[in-house]
mmCIF file with all atom_site columns, C-alpha atoms in Angstrom:
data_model
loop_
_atom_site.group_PDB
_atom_site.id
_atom_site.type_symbol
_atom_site.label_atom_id
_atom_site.label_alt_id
_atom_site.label_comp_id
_atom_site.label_asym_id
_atom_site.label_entity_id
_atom_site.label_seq_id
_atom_site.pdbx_PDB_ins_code
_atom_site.Cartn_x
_atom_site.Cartn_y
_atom_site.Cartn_z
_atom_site.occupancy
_atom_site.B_iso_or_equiv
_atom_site.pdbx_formal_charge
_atom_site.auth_seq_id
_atom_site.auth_comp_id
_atom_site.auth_asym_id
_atom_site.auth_atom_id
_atom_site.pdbx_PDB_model_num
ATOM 1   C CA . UNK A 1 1   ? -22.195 -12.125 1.304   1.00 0.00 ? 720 UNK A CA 1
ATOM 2   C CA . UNK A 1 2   ? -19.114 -12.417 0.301   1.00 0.00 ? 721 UNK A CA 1
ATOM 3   C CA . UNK A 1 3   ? -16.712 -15.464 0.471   1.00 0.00 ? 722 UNK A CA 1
ATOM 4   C CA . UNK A 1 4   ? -13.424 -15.119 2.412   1.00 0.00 ? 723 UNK A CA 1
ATOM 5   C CA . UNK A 1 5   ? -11.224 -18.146 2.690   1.00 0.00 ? 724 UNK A CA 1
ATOM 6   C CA . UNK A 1 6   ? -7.875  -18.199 4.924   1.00 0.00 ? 725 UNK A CA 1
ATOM 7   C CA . UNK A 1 7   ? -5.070  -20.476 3.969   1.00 0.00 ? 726 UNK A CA 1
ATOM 8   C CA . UNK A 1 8   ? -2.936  -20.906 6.660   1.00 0.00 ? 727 UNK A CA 1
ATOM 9   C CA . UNK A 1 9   ? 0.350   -23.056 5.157   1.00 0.00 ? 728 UNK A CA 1
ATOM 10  C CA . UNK A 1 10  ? 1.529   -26.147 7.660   1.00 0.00 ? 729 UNK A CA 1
ATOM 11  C CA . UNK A 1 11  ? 4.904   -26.598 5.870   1.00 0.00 ? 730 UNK A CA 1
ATOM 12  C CA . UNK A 1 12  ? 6.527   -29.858 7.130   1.00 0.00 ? 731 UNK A CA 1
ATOM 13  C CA . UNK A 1 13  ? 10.472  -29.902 4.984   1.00 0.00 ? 732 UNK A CA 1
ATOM 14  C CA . UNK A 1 14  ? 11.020  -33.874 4.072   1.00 0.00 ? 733 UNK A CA 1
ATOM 15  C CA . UNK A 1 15  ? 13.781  -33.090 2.233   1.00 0.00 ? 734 UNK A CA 1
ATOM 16  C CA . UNK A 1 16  ? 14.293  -32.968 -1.868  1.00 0.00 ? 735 UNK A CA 1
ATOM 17  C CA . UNK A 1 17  ? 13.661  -36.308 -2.277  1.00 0.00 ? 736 UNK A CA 1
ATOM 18  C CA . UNK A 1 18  ? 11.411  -37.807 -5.397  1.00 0.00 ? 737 UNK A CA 1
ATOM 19  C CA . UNK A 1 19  ? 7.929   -38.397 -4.464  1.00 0.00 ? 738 UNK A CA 1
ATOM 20  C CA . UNK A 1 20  ? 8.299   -36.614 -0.720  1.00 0.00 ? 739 UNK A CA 1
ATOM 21  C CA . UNK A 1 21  ? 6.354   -33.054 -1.400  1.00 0.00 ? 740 UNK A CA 1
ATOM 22  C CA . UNK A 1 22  ? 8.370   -30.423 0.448   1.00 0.00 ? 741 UNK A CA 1
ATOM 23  C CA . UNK A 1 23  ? 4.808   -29.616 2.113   1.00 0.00 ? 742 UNK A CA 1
ATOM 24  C CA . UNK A 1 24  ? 1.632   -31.024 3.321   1.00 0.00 ? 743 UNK A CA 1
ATOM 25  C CA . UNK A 1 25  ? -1.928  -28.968 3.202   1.00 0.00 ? 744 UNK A CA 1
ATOM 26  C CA . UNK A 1 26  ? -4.198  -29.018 5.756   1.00 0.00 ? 745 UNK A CA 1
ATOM 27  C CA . UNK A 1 27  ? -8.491  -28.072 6.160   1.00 0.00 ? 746 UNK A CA 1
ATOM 28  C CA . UNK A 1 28  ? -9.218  -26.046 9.314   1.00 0.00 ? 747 UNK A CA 1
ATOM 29  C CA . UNK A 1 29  ? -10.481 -29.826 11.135  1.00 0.00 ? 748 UNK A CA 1
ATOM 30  C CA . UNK A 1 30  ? -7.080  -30.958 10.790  1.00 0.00 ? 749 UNK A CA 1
ATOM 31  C CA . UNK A 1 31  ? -7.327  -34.005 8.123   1.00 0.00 ? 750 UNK A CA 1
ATOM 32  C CA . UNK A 1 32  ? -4.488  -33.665 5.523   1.00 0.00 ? 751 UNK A CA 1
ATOM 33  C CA . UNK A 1 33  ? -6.098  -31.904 1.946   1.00 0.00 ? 752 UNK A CA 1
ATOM 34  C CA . UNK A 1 34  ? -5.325  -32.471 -1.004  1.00 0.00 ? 753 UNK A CA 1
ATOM 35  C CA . UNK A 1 35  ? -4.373  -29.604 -3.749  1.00 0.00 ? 754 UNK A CA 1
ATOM 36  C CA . UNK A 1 36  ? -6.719  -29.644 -6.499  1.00 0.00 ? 755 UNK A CA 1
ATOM 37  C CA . UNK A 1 37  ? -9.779  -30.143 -3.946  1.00 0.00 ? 756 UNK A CA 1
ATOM 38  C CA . UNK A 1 38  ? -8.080  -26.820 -2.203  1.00 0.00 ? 757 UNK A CA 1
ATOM 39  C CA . UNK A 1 39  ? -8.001  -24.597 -5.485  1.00 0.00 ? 758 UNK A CA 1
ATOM 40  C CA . UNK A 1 40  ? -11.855 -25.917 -6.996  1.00 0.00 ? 759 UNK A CA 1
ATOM 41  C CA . UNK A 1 41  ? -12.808 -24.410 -3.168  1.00 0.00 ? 760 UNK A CA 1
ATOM 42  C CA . UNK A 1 42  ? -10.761 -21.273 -3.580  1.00 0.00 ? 761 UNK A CA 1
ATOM 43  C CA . UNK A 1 43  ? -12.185 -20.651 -6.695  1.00 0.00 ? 762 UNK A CA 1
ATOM 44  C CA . UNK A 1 44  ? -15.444 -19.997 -5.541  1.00 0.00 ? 763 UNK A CA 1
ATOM 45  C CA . UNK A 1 45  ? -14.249 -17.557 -3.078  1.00 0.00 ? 764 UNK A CA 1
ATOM 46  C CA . UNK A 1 46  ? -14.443 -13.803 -3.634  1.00 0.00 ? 765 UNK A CA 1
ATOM 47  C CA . UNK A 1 47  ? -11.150 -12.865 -1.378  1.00 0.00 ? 766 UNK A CA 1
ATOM 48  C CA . UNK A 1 48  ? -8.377  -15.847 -0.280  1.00 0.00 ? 767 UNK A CA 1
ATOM 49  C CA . UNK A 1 49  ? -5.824  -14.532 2.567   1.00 0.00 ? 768 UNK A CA 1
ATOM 50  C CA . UNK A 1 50  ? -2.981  -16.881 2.469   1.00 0.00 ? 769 UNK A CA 1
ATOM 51  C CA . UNK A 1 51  ? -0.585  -17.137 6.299   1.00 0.00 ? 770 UNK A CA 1
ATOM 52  C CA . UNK A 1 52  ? 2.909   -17.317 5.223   1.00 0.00 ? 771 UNK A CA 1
ATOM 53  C CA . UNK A 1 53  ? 5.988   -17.102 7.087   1.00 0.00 ? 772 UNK A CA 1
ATOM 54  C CA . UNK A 1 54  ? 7.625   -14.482 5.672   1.00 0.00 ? 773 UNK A CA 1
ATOM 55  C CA . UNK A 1 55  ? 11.113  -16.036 5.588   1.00 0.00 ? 774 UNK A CA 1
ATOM 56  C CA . UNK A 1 56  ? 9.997   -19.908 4.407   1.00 0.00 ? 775 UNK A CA 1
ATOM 57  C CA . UNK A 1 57  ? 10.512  -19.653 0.800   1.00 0.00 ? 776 UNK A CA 1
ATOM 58  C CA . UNK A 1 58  ? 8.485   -22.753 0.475   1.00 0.00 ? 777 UNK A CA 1
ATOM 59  C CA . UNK A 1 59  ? 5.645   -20.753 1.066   1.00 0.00 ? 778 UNK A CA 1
ATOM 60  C CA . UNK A 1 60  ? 6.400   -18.094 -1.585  1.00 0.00 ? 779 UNK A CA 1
ATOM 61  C CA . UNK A 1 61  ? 6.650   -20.602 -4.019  1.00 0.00 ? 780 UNK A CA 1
ATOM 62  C CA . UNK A 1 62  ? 3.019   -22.461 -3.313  1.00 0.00 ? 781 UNK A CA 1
ATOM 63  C CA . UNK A 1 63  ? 1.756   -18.704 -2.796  1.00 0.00 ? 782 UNK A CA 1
ATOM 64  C CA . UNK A 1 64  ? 2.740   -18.501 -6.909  1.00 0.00 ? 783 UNK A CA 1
ATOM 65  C CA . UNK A 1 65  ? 1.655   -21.787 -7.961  1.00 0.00 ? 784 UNK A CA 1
ATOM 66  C CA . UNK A 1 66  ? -1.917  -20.484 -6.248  1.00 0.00 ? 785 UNK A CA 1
ATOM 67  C CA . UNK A 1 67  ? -2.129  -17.823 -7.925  1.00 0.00 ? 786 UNK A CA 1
ATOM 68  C CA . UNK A 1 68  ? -1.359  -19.563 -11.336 1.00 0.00 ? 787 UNK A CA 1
ATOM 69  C CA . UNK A 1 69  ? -4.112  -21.991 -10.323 1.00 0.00 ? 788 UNK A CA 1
ATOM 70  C CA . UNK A 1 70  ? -6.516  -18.890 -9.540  1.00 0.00 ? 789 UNK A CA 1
ATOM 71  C CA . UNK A 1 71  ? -5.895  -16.950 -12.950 1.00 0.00 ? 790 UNK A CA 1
ATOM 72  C CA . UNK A 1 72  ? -6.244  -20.460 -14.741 1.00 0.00 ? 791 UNK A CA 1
ATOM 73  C CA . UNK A 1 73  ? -10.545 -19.939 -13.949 1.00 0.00 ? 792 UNK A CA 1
ATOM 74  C CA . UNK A 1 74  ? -10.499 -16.065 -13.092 1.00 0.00 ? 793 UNK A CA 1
ATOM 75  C CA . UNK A 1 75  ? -8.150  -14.888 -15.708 1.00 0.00 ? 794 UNK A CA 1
ATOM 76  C CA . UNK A 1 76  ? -8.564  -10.878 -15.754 1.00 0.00 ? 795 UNK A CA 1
ATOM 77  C CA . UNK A 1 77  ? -10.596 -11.044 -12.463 1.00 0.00 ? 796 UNK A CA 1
ATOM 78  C CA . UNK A 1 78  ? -7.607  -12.086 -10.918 1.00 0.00 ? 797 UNK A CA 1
ATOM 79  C CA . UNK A 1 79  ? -6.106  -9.428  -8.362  1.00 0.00 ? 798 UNK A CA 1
ATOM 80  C CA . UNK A 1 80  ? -3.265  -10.187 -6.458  1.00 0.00 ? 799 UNK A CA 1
ATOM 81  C CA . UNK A 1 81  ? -1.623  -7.767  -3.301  1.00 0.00 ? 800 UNK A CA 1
ATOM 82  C CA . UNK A 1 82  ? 0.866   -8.308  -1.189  1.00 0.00 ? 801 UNK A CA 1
ATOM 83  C CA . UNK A 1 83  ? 1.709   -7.415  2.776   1.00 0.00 ? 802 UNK A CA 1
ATOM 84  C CA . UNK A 1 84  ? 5.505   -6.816  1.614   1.00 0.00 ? 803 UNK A CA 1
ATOM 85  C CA . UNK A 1 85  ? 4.872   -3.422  -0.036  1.00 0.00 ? 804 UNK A CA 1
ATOM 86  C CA . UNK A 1 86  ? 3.496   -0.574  1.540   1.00 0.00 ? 805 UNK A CA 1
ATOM 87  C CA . UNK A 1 87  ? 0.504   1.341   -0.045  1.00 0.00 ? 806 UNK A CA 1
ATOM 88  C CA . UNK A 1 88  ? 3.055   4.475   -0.426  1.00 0.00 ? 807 UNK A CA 1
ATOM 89  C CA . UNK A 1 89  ? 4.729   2.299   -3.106  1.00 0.00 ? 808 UNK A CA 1
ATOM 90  C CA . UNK A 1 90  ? 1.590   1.062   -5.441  1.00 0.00 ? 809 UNK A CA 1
ATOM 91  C CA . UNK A 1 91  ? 2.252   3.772   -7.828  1.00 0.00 ? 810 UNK A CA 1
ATOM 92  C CA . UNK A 1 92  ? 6.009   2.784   -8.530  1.00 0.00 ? 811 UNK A CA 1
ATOM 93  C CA . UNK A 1 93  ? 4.408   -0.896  -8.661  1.00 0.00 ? 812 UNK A CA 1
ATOM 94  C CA . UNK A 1 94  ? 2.019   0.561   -11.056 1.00 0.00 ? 813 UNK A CA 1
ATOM 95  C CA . UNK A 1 95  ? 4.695   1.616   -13.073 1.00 0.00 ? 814 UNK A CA 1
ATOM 96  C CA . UNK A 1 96  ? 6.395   -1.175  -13.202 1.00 0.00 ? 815 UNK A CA 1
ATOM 97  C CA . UNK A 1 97  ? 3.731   -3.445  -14.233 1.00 0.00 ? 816 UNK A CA 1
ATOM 98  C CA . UNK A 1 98  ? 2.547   -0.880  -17.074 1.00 0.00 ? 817 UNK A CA 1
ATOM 99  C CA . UNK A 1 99  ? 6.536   -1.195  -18.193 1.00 0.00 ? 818 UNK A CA 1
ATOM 100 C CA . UNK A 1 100 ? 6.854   2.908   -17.423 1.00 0.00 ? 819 UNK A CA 1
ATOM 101 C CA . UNK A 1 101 ? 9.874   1.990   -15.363 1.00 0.00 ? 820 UNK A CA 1
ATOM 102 C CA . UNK A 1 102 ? 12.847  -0.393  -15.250 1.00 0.00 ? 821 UNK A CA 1
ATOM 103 C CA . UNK A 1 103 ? 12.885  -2.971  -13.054 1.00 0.00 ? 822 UNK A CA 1
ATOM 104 C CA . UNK A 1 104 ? 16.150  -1.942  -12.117 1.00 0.00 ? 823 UNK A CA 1
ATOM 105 C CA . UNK A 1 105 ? 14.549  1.340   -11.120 1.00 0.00 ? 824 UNK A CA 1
ATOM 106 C CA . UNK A 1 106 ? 11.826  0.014   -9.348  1.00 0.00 ? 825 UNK A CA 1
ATOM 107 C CA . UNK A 1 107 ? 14.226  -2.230  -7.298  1.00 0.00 ? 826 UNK A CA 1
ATOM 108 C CA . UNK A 1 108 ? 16.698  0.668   -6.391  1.00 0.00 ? 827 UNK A CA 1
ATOM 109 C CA . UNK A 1 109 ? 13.518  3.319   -5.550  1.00 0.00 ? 828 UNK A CA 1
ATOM 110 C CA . UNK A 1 110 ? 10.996  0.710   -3.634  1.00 0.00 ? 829 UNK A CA 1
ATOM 111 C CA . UNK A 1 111 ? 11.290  -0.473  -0.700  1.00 0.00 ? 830 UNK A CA 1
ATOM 112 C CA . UNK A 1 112 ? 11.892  -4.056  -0.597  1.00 0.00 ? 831 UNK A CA 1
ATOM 113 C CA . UNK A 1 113 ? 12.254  -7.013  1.752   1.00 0.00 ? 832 UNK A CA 1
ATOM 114 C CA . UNK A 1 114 ? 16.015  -8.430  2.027   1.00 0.00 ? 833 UNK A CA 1
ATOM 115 C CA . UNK A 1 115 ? 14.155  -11.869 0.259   1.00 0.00 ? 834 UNK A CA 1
ATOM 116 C CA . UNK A 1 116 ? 12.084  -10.237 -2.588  1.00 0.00 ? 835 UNK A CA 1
ATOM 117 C CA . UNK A 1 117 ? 14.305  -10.690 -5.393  1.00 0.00 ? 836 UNK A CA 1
ATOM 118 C CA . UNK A 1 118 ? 13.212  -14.841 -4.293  1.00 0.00 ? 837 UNK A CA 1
ATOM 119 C CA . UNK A 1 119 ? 9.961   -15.280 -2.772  1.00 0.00 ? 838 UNK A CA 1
ATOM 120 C CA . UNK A 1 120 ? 8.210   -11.863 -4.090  1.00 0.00 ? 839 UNK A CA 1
ATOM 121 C CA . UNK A 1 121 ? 9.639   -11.059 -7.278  1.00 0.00 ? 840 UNK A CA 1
ATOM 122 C CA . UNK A 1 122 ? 8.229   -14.135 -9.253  1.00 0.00 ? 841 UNK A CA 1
ATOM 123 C CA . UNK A 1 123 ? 4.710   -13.613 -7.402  1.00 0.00 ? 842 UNK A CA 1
ATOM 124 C CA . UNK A 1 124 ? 4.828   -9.636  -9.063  1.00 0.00 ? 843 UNK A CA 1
ATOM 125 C CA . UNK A 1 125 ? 6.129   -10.734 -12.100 1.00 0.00 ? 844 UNK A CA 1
ATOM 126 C CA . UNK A 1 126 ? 3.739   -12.897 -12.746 1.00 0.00 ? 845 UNK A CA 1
ATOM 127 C CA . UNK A 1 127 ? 1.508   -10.335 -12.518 1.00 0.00 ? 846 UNK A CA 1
ATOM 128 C CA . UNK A 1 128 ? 2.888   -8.330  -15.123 1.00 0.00 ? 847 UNK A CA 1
ATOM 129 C CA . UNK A 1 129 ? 3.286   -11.190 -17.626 1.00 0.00 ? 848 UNK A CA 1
ATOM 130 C CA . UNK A 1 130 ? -0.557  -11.493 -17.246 1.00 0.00 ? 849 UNK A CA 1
ATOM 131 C CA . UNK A 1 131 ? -1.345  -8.050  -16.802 1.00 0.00 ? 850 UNK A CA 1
ATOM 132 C CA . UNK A 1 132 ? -2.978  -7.949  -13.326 1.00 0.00 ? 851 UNK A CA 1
ATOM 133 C CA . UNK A 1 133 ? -3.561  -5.471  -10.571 1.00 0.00 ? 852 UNK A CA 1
ATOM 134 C CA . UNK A 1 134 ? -1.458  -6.013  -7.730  1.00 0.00 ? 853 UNK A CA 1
ATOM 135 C CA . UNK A 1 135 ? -1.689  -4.388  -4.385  1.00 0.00 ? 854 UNK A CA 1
ATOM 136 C CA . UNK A 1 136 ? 0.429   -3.095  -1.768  1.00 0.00 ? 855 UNK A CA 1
ATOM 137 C CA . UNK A 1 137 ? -1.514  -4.145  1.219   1.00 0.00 ? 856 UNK A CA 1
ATOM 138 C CA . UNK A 1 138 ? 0.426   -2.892  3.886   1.00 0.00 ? 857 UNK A CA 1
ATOM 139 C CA . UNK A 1 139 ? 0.487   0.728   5.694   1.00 0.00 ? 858 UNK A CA 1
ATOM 140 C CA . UNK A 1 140 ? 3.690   2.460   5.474   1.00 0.00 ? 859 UNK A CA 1
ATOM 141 C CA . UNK A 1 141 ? 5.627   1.878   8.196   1.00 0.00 ? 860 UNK A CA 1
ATOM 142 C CA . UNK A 1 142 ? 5.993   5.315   9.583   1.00 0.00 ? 861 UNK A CA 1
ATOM 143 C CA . UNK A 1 143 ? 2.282   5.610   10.573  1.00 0.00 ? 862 UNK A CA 1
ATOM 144 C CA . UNK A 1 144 ? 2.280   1.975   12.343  1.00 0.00 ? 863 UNK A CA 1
ATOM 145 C CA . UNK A 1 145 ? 5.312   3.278   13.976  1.00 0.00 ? 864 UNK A CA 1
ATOM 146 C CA . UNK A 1 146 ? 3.569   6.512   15.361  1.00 0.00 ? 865 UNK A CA 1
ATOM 147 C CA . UNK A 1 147 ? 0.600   4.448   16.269  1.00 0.00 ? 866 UNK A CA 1
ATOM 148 C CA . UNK A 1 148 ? 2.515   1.762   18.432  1.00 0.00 ? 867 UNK A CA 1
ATOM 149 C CA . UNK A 1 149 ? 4.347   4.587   20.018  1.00 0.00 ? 868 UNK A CA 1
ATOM 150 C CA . UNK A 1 150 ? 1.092   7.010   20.745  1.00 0.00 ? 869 UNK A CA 1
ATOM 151 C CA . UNK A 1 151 ? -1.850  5.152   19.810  1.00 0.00 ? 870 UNK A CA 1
ATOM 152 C CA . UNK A 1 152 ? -4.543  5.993   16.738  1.00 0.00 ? 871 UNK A CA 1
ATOM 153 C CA . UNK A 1 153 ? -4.333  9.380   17.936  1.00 0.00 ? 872 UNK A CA 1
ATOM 154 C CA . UNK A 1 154 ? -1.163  9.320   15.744  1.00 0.00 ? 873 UNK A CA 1
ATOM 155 C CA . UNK A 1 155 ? -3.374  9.556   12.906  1.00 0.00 ? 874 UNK A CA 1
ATOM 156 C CA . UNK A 1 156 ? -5.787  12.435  13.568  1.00 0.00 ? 875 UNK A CA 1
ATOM 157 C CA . UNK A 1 157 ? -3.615  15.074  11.988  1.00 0.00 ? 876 UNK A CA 1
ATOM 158 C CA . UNK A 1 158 ? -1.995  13.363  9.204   1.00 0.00 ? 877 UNK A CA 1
ATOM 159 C CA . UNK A 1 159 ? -2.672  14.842  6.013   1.00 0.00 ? 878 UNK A CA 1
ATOM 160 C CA . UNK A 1 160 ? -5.452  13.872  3.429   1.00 0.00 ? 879 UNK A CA 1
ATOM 161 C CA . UNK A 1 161 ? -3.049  12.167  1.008   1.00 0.00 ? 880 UNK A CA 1
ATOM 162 C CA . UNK A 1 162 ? -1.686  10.176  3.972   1.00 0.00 ? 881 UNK A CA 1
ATOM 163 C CA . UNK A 1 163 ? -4.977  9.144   5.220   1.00 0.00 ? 882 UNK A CA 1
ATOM 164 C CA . UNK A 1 164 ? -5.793  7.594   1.710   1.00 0.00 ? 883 UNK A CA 1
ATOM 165 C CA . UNK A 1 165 ? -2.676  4.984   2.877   1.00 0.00 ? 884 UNK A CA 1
ATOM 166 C CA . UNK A 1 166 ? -4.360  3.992   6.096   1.00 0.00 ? 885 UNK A CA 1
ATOM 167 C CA . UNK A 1 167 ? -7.534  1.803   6.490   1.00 0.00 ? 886 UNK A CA 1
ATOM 168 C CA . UNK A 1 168 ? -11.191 4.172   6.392   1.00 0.00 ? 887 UNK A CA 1
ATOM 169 C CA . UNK A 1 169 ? -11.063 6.483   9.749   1.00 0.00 ? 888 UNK A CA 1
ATOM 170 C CA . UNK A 1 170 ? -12.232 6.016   12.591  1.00 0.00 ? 889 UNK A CA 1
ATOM 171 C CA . UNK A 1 171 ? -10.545 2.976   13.031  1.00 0.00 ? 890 UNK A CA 1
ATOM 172 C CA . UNK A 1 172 ? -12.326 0.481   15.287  1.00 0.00 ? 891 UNK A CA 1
ATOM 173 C CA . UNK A 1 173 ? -10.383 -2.227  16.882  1.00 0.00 ? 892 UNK A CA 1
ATOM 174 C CA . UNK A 1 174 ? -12.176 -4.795  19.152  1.00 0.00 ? 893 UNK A CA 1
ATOM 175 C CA . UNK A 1 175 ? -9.292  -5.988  21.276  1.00 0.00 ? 894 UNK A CA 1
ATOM 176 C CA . UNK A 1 176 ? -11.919 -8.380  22.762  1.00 0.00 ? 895 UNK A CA 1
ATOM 177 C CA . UNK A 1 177 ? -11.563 -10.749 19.661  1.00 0.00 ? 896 UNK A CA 1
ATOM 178 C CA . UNK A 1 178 ? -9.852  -13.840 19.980  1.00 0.00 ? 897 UNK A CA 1
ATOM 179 C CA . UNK A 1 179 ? -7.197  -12.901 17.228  1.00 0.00 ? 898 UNK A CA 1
ATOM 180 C CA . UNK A 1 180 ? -6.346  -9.811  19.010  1.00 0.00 ? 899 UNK A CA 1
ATOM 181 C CA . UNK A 1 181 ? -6.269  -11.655 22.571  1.00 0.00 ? 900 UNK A CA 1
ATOM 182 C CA . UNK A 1 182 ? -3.616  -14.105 21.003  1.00 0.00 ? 901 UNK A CA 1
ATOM 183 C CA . UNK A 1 183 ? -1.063  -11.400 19.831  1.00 0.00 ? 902 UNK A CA 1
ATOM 184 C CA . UNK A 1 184 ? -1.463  -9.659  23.266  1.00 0.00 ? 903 UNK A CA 1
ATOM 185 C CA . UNK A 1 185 ? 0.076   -12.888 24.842  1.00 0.00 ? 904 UNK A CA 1
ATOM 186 C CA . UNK A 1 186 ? 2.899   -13.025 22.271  1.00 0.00 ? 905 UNK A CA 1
ATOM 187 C CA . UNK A 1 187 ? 3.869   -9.269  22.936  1.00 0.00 ? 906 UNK A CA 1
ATOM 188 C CA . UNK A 1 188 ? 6.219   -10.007 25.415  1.00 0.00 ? 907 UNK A CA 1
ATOM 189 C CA . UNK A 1 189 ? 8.291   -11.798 22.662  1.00 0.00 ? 908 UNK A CA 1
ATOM 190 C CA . UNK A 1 190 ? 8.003   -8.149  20.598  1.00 0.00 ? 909 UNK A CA 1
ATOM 191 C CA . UNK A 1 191 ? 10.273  -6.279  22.708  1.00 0.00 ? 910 UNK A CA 1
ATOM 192 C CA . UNK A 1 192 ? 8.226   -3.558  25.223  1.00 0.00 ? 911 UNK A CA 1
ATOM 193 C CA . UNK A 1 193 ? 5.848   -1.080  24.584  1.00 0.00 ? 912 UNK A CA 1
ATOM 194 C CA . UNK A 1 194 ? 2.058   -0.155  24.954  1.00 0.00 ? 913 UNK A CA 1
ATOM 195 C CA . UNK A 1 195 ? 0.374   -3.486  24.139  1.00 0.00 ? 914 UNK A CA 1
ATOM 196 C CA . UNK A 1 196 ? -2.551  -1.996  22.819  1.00 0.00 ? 915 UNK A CA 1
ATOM 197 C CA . UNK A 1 197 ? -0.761  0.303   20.914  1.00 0.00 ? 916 UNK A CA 1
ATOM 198 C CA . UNK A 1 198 ? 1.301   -2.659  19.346  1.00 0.00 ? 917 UNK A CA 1
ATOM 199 C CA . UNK A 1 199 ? -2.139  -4.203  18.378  1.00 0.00 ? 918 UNK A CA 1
ATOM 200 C CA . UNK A 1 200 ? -3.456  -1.200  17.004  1.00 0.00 ? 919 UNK A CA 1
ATOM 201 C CA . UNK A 1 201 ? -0.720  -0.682  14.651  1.00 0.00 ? 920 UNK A CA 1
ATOM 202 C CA . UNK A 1 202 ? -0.904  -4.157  13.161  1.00 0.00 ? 921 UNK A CA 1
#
């Protein structure tokens, strides 16, 4: 069975201040962690999902130190993916890590977050200095568009080569799970639309 461990990041700001960490780490009961006890328990885990708010560059940067942490025991086993960039864009990232491309030309041609060039940039680059895969985890945003407007029936007559940037079809969603039952109650904060289609497209 494999491990999967989710990090979600309480980040409390105390201000730069010496010996008042600009975060605090937290186990799923609550009591305050520590760091090293956090990574010798990620290690041992097959996939690690870490929450971020995609905005808090404090979480960028402890996303990177991670990952340093990680390839420190996993070295080459090391894979690292990112929600930012949409599967439409791995081969460009592909490129870039294999040093086909400029940077400057993967910047212009990709499409990037307003903050990448600060919170994502090191976290890729790092991947190329140690030669890693990394993944664009997300679907492109033109099929999650379709689907929030007309549902996974959005999806039936995409093409072949689009399908292989979507999740395995038929896609099954269980909006019965508690997960999916908490984003229905925040839709209202989302601006209108088909709930279900909203969920279904995230």
């Amino acid at each position: 069975m494999k491990k999967i461990f989710f990090i979600v990041l309480l980040l409390i700001f105390s201000g730069f201040v010496m010996n008042k960490p600009a975060y605090f780490l937290y186990d799923k009961s609550g009591k305050e962690a520590k760091y090293p006890k956090m990574i010798s328990t990620l290690v041992k885990a097959d996939v690690v999902f870490v929450g971020e708010f995609h905005d808090n560059p404090i979480s960028h940067w402890l996303e990177l130190q991670i990952s340093k942490d990680l390839y420190a025991s996993k070295k080459q086993d090391l894979v690292l993916g990112a929600e930012m960039f949409e599967r439409d864009n791995q081969l460009m990232i592909n490129e870039y890590l294999q040093g086909l491309i400029k940077e400057n030309n993967f910047e212009k041609e990709a499409k990037l977050w307003d903050n990448y060039k600060t919170d994502y940039k090191p976290l890729l680059n790092f991947a190329k200095d140690q030669n890693l895969a990394f993944l664009a985890t997300n679907v492109p945003r033109r099929y999650a568009s379709a689907v929030a407007t007309a549902g996974l029936k959005a999806l039936d007559n995409i093409t072949a080569e689009a399908k292989t940037y979507v999740a395995p079809m038929p896609l099954e969603v269980d909006l019965l799970q508690s997960s999916y039952q908490v984003m229905a109650k925040m839709m209202p904060t989302h601006g209108s639309g088909n709930t279900e289609n909203i969920i279904f497209a995230q």
